[in-house]
Short mmCIF file of C-alpha atoms and ligand atoms in Angstrom, two decimals:
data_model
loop_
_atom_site.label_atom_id
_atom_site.label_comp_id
_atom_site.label_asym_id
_atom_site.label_seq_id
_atom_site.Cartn_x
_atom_site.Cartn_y
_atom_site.Cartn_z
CA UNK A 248 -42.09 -25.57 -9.57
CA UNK A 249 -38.89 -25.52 -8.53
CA UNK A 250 -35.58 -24.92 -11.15
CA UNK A 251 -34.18 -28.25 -12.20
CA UNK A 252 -38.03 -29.12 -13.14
CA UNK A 253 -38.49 -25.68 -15.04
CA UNK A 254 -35.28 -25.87 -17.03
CA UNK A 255 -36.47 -29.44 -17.80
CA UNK A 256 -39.85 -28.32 -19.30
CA UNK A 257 -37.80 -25.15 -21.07
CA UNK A 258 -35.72 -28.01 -22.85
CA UNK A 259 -38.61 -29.88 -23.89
CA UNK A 260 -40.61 -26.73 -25.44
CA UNK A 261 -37.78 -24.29 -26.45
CA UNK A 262 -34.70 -26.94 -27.20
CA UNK A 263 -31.44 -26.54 -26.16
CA UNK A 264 -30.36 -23.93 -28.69
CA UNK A 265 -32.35 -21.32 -27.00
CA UNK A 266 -29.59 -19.34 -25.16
CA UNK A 267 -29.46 -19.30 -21.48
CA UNK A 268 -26.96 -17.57 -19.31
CA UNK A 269 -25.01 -19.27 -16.57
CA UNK A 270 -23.60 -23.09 -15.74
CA UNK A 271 -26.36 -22.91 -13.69
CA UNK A 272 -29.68 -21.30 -15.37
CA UNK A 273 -30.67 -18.12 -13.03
CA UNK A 274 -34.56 -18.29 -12.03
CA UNK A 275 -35.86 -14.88 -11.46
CA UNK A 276 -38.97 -13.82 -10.36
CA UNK A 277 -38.93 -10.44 -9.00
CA UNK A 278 -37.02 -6.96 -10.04
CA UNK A 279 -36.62 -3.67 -8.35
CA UNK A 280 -34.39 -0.62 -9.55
CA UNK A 281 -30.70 -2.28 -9.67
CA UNK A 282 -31.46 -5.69 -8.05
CA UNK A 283 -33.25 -8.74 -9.46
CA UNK A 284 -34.59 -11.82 -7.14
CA UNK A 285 -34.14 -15.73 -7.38
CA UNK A 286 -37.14 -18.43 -6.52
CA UNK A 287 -35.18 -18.78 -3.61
CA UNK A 288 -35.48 -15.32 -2.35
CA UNK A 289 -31.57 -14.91 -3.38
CA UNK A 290 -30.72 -11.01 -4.54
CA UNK A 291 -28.18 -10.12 -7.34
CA UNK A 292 -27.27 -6.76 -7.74
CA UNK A 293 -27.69 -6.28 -11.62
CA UNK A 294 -25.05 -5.21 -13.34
CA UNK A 295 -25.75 -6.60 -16.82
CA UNK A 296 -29.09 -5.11 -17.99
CA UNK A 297 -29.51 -2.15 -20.02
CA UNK A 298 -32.76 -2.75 -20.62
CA UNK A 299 -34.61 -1.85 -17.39
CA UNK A 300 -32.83 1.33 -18.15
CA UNK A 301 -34.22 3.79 -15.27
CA UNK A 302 -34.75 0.41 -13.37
CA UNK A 303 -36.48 -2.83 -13.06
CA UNK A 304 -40.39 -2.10 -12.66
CA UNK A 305 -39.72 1.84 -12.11
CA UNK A 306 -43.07 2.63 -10.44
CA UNK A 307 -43.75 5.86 -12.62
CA UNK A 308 -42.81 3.84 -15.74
CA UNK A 309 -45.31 0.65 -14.58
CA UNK A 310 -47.84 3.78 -13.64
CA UNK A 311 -47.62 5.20 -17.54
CA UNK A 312 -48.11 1.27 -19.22
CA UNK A 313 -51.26 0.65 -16.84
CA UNK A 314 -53.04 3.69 -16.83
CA UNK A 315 -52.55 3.92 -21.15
CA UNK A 316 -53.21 0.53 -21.10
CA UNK A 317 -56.56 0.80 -19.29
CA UNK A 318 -57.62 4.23 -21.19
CA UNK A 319 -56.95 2.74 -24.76
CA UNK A 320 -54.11 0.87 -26.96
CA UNK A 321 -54.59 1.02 -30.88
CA UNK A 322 -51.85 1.43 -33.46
CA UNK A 323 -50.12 4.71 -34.71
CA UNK A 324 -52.98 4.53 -38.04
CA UNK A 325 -55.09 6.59 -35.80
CA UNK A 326 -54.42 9.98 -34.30
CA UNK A 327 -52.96 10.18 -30.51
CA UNK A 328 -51.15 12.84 -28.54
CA UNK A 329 -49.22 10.64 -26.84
CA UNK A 330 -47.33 9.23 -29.81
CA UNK A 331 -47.31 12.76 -31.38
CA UNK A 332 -45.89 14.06 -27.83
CA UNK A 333 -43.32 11.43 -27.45
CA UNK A 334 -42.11 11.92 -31.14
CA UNK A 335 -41.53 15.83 -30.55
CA UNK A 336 -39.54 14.84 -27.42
CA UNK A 337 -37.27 12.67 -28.49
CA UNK A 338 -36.85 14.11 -31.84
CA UNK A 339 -35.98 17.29 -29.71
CA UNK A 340 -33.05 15.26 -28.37
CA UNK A 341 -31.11 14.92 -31.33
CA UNK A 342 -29.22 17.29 -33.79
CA UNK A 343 -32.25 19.64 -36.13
CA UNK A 344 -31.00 17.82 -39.26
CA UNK A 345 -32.80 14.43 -37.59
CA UNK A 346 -36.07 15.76 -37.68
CA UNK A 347 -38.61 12.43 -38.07
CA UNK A 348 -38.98 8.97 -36.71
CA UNK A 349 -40.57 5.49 -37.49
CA UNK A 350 -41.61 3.47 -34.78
CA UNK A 351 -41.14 -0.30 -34.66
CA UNK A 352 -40.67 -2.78 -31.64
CA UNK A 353 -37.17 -4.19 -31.80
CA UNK A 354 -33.66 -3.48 -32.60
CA UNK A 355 -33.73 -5.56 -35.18
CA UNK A 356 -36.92 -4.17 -36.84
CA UNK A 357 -35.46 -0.44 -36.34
CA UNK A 358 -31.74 -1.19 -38.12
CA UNK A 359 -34.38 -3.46 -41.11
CA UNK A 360 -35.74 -0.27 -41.63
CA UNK A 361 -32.43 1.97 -41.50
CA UNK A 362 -31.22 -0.39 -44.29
CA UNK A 363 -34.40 -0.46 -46.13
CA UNK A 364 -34.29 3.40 -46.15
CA UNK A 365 -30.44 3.78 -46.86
CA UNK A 366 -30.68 1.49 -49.59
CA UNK A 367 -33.53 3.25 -51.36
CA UNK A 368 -32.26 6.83 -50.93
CA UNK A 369 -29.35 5.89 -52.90
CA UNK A 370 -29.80 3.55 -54.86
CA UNK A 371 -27.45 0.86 -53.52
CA UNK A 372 -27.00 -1.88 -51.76
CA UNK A 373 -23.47 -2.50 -50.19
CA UNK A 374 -23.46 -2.27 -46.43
CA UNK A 375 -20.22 -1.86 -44.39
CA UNK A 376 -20.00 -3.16 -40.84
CA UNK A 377 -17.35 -4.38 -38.37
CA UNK A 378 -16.01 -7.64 -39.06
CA UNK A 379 -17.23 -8.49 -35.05
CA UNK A 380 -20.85 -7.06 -35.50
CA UNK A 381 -24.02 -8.14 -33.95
CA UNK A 382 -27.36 -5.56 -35.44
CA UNK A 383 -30.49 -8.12 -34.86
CA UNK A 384 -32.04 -11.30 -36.58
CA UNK A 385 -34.49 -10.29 -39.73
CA UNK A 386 -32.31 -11.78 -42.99
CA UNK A 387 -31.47 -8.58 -44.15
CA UNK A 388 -29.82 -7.42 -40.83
CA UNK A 389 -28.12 -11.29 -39.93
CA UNK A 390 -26.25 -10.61 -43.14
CA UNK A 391 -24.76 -7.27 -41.18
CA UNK A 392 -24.03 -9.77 -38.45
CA UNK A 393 -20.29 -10.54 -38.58
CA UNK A 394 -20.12 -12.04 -35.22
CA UNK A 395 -21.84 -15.17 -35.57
CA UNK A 396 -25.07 -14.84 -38.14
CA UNK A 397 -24.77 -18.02 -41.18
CA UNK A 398 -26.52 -15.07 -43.68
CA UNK A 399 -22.87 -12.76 -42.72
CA UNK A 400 -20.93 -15.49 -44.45
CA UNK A 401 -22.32 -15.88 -47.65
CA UNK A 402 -23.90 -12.42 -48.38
CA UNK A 403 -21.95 -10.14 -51.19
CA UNK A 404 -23.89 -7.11 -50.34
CA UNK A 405 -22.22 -6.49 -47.22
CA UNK A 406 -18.30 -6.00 -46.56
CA UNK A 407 -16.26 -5.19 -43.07
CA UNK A 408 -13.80 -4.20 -42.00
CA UNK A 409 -11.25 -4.93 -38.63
CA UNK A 410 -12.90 -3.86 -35.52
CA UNK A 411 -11.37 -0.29 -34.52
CA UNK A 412 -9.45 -1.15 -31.26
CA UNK A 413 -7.01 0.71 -29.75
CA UNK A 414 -5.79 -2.10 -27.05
CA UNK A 415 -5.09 -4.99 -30.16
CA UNK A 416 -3.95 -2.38 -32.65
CA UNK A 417 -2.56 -2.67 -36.18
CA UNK A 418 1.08 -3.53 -36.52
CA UNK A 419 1.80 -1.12 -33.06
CA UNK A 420 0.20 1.54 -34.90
CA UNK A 421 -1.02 4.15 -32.74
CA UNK A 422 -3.16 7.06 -32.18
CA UNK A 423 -3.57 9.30 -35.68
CA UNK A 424 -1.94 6.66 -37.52
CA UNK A 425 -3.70 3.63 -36.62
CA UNK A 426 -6.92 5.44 -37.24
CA UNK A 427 -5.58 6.11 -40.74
CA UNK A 428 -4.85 2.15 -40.94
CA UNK A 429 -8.63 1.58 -39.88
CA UNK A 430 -10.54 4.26 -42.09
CA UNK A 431 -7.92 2.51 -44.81
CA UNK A 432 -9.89 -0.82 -44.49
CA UNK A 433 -12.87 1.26 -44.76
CA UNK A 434 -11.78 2.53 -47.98
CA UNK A 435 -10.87 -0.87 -48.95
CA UNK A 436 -14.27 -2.08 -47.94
CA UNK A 437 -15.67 0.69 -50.64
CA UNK A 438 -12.86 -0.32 -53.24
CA UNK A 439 -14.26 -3.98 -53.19
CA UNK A 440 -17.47 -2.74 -53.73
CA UNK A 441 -16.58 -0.66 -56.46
CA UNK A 442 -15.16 -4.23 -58.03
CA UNK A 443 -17.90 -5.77 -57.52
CA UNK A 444 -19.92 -3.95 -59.48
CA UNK A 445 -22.22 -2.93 -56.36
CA UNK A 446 -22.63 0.30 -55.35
CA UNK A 447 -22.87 1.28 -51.81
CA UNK A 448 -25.42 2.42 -49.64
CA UNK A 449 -23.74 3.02 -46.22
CA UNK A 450 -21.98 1.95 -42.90
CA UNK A 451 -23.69 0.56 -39.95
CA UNK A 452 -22.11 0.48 -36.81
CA UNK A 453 -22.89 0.96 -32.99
CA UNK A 454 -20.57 4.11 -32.16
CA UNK A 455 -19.67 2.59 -28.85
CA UNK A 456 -18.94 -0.68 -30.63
CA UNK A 457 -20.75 -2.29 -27.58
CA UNK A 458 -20.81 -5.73 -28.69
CA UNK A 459 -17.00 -5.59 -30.74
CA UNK A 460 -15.83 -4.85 -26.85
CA UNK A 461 -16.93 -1.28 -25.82
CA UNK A 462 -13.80 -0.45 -27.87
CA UNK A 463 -11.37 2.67 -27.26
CA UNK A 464 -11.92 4.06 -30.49
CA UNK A 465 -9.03 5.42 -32.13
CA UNK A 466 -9.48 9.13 -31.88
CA UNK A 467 -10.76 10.70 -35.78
CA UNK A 468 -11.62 7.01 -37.07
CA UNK A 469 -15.06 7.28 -37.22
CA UNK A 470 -15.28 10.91 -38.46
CA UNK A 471 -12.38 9.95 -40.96
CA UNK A 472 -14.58 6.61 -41.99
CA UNK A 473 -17.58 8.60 -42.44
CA UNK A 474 -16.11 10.96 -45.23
CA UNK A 475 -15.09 8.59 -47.06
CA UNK A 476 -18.31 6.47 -47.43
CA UNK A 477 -20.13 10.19 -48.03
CA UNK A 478 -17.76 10.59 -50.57
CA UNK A 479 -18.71 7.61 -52.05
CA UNK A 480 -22.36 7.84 -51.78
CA UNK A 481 -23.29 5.99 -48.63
CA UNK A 482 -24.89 7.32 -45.82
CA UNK A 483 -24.02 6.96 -41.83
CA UNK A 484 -26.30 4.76 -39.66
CA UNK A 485 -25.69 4.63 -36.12
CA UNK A 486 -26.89 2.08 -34.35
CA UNK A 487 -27.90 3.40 -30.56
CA UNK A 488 -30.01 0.13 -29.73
CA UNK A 489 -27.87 -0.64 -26.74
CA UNK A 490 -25.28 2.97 -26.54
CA UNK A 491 -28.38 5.29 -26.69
CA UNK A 492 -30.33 7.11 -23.85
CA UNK A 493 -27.70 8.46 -21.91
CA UNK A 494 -26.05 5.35 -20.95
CA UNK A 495 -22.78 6.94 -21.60
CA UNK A 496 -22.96 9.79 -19.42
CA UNK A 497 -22.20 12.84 -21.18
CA UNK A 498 -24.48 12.94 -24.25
CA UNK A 499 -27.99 11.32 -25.18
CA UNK A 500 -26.59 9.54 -28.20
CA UNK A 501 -23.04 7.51 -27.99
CA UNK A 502 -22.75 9.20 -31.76
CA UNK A 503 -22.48 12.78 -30.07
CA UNK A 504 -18.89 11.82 -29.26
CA UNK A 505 -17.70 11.96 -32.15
CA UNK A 506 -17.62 14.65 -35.04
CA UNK A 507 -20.24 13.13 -37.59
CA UNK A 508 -23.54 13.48 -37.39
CA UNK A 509 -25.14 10.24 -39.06
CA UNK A 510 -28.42 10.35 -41.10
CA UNK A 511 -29.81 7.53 -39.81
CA UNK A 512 -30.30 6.68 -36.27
CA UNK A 513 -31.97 3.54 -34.67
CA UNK A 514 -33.13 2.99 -30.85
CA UNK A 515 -34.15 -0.35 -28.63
CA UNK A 516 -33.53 -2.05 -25.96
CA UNK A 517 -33.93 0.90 -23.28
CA UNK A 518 -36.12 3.24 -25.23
CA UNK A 519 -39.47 1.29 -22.98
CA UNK A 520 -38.03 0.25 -19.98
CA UNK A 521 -38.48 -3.35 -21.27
CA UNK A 522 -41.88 -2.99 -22.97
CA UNK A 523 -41.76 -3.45 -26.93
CA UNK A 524 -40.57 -0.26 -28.18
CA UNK A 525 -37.63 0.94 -31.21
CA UNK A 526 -37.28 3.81 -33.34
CA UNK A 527 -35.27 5.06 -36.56
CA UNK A 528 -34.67 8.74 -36.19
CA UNK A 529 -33.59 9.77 -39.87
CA UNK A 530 -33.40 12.92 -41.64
CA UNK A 531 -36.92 14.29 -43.06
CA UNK A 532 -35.63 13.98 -46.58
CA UNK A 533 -35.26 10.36 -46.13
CA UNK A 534 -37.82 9.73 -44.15
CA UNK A 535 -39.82 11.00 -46.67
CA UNK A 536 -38.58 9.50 -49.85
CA UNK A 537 -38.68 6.24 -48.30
CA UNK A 538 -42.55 6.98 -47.13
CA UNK A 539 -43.17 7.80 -50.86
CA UNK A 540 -41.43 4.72 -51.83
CA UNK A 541 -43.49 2.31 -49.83
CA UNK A 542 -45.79 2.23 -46.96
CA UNK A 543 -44.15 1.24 -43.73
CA UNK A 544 -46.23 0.11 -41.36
CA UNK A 545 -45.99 -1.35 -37.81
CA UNK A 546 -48.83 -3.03 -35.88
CA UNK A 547 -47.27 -2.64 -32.71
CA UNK A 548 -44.62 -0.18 -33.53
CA UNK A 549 -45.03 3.34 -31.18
CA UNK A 550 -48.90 2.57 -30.37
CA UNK A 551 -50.40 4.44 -27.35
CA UNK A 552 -48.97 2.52 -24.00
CA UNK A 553 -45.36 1.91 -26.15
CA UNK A 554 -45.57 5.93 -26.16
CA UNK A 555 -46.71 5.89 -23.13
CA UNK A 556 -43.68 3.52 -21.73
CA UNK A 557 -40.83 5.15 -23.42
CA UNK A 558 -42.29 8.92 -22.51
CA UNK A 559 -42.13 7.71 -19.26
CA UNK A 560 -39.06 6.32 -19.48
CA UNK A 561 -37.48 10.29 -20.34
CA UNK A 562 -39.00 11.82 -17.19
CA UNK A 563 -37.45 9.79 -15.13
CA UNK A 564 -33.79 10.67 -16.99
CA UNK A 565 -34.63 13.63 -16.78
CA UNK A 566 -36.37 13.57 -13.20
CA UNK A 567 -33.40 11.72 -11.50
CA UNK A 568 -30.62 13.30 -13.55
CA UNK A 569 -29.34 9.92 -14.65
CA UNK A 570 -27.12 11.19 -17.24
CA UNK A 571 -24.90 12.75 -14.35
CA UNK A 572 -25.52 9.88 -12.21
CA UNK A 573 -23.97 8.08 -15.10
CA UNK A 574 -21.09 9.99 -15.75
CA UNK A 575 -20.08 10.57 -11.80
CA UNK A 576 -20.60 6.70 -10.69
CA UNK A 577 -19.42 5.68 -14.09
CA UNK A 578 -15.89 7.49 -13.35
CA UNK A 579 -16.62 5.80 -10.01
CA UNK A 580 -16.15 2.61 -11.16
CA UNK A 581 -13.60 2.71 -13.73
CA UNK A 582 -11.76 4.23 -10.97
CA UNK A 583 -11.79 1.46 -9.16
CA UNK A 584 -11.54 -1.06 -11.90
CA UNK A 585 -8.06 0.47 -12.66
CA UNK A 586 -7.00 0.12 -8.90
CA UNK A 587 -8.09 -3.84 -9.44
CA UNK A 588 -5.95 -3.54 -12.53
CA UNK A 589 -3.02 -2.80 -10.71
CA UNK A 590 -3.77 -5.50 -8.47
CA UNK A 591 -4.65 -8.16 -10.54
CA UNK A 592 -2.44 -9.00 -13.58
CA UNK A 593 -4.93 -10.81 -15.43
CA UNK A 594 -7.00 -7.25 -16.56
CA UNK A 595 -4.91 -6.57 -19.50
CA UNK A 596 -7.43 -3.46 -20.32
CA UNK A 597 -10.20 -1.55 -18.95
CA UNK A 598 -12.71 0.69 -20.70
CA UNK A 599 -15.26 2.85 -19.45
CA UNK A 600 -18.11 5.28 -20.90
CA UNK A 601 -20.57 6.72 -18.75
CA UNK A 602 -22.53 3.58 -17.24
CA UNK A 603 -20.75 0.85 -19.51
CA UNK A 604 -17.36 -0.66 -19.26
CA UNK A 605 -15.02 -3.76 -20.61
CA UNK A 606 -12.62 -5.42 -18.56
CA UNK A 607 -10.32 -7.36 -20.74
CA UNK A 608 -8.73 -10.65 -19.57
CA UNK A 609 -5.53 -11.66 -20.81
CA UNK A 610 -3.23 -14.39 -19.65
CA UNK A 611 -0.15 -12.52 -20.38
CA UNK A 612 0.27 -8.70 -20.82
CA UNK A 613 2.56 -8.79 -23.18
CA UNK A 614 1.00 -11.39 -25.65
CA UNK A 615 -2.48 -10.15 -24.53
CA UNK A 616 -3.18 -14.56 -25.01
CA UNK A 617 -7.18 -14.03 -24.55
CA UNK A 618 -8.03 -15.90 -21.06
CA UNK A 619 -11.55 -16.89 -21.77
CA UNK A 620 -11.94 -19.65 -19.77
CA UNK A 621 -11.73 -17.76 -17.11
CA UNK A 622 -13.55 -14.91 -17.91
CA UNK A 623 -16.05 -17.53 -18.06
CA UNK A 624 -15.03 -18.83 -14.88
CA UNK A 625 -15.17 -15.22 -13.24
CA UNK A 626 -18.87 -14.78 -14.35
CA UNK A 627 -19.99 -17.75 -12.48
CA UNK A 628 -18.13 -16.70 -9.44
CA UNK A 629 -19.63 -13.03 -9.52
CA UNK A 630 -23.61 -15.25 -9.60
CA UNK A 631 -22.87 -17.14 -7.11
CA UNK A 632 -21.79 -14.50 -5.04
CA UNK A 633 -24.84 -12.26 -6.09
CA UNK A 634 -23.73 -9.99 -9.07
CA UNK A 635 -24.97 -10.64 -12.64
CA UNK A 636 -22.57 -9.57 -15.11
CA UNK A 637 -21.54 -10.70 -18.73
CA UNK A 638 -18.72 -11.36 -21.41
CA UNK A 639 -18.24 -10.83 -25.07
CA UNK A 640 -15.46 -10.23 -27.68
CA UNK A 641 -14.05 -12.30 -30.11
CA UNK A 642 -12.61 -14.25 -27.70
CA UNK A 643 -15.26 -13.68 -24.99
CA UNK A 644 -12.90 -12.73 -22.40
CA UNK A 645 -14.21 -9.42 -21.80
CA UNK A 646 -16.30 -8.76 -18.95
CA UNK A 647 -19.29 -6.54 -19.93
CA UNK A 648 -20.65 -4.24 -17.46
CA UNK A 649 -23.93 -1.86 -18.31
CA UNK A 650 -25.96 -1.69 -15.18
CA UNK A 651 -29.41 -0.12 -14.59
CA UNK A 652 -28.71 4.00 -14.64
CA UNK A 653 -30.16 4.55 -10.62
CA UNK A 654 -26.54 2.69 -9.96
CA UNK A 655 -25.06 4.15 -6.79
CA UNK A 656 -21.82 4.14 -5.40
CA UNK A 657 -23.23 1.60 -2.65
CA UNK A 658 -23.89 -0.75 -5.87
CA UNK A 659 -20.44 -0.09 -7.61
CA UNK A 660 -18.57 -0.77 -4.10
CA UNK A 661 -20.22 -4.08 -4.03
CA UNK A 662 -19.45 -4.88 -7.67
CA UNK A 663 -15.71 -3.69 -6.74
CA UNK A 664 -15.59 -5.67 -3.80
CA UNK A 665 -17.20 -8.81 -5.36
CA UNK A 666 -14.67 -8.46 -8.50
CA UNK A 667 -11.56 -8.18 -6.40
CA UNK A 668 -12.49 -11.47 -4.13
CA UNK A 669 -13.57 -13.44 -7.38
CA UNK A 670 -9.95 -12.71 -9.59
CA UNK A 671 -8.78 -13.61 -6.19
CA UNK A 672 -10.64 -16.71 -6.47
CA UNK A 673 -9.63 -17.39 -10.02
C1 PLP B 174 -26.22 -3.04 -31.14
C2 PLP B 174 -27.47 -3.84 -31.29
N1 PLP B 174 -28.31 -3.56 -32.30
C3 PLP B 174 -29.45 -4.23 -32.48
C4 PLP B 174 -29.81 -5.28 -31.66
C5 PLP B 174 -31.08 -6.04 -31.91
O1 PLP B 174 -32.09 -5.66 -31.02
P1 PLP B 174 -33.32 -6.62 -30.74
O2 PLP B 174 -32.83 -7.82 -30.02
O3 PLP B 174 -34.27 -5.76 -29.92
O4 PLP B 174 -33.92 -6.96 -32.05
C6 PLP B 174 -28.98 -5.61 -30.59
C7 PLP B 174 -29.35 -6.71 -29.67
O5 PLP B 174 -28.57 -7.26 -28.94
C8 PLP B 174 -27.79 -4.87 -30.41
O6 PLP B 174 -26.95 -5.16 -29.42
#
């Protein structure tokens, strides 16, 4: 079966709305640690998947799914060690006051729950989120979805407010006083709640604002933004579907960053190595209230091999010291994405954290004019010369970077290399 006949069949069966990366579709078939190959027998150095987290088909991490898997899967309504294991782990991981966790299977299903649960502990229902935010699919979490979800645009129980960015500021506002200007929309966010007649339950947001741009947060927002919701009533759920797990280097969670502890916390994308797994890691009060409340129950959610996946998935963090790998060949590579901004004018702004970084094109420096077209462009270039990376932002022109976390300095040279020739090609 070769491509052009595949993506033909996908068309017919999925339709065209089912998203596909690439001008032209990528066929893989075949994934080891950082690199991923083609039907052709092409490699790509990966440099866009967070998901295979400790690396594509990790052999200790395929060992854990097919040994559980041949010993016995069932569902968390029966007693195991494994799942009991893995929650004392991870649990262990995180500050005392986050003492339990629900297991579910996606990102999605894991932020449904955190607003299921704030909403019930107290008692209300407005939701504040970024006004460039992207937390799943269910209904109840596309109405969170400022970015591009229909359910975002019509909802009244959820308000945002401007996406925290240091590079695209307020009115030149800087440092202590542009964080002032965002925890002011915040506020504002609360106010209009308070109008409304609905009271509110929390903020959402991913502390690395991954999908806003891997923003440069101005410093004593997010603790400042925090306080006020909890002085309102809300509660703090960060989202650490695609920031947790060490991907940024110097602490488990992206929230540990900052100075605010949240009460909620919800996990994906990484937390299995690709196999089916999420969490919400909440404080037992909550956790409890919300059990009393209702039932919550997940056929899937943390059974035996899921366990057994994302328990693997910690030794080998642990094993291979990939939080330091992140941090070392994470300053690695921003290094030498600054050097590129030097040389090329059209990086207008680079951001790095750990194992994740945003390279912002802009036409001009001084207008910052969004050059998406050929961030776009760029992207192509970087396939067809054998690294996979991505874009987002509101103006998807900024190059986003979160490779596997076994990524070497070999791998970043190549990215650096590639990079340079392909703004060269631009
Ligand atoms: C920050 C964040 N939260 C939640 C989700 C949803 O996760 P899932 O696709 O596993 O439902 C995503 C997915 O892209 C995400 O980026």
């Amino acid at each position: 079966m070769n491509t052009e006949q595949l993506l033909a069949r996908r068309y017919r069966l999925l339709g065209k709305s089912a998203p596909l990366f690439y001008e032209r579709p990528l066929h893989l078939v075949r994934g080891e640690g950082v690199w991923l190959w083609d039907a052709e027998g092409k490699r790509y150095l990966d440099v866009y998947n967070n998901v295979p987290h400790v690396g594509h088909c990790h052999p200790h991490v395929v060992g854990a799914i097919s040994a559980q898997a041949a010993t016995l899967n069932t569902h968390t309504r029966y007693l195991h060690e494994t799942i009991v294991n893995y929650a004392e782990r991870l649990t262990a991981k995180f500050d005392d006051s986050l003492s339990r966790v629900i297991f579910a299977c996606t990102g999605s299903e894991a932020n449904e729950v955190a607003l299921r649960m704030a909403r019930q502990f107290t008692g209300g229902q407005g939701i504040i989120v970024t006004d460039l935010a992207y937390h799943g699919n269910t209904e109840a979490v596309a109405e969170t979805g400022t970015a591009f979800m229909p359910e975002a645009r019509t909802t009244r129980r959820v308000r945002s407010f401007p996406i925290p960015d240091s590079y695209r500021g307020i009115h030149g506002l800087q440092g202590a006083a542009l964080a002032d200007a965002y925890a002011d929309a915040v506020q504002s966010a609360i106010d209009a709640f308070a109008a409304d007649g609905i009271k509110l339950a929390g903020i959402l947001i991913c502390p690395d604002f991954a999908n806003e741009g891997l923003l440069n947060v101005p410093q004593g927002f997010v603790e400042k933004a925090v306080r006020r919701v909890r002085a309102a009533g809300g509660v703090y759920i960060a989202d650490e579907v695609q920031g947790g797990f060490g991907r940024t280097g110097k602490h488990w969670w992206s929230h540990q960053w900052y100075a605010a502890t949240p009460d909620i916390v919800t996990l994906g994308k990484p937390m299995g190595n690709g196999h089916p797994i999420s969490g919400v890691v909440a404080r037992a009060d909550m956790v409890e209230q919300f059990g009393a409340w209702g039932m919550y129950f997940n056929t899937f959610g943390g059974n035996p091999v899921s366990c057994a996946a994302a328990m693997a998935v910690l030794d080998v963090l642990e094993r291979e010291n990939l939080l330091d790998n992140a941090t070392g060949v994470g300053a690695y590579v921003a290094a030498g994405l600054r050097r590129l901004q030097r040389k090329h004018a059209i990086i207008g702004d680079v951001r790095d954290k750990g194992l994740f970084f945003a390279v912002e094109l802009v036409r001009d420096i001084g207008s910052k004019e969004a050059a998406d077209t050929e961030a776009d462009r760029l992207i192509n270039l970087m396939r067809d010369r054998g690294v996979l990376i991505s874009r987002v932002g509101r103006y998807d022109n900024i190059l986003k970077m979160r490779p596997p976390m076994p990524f070497s300095r070999d791998n970043a040279d190549q990215l650096l290399q590639t990079l340079d020739e392909c703004l060269a090609a631009l």
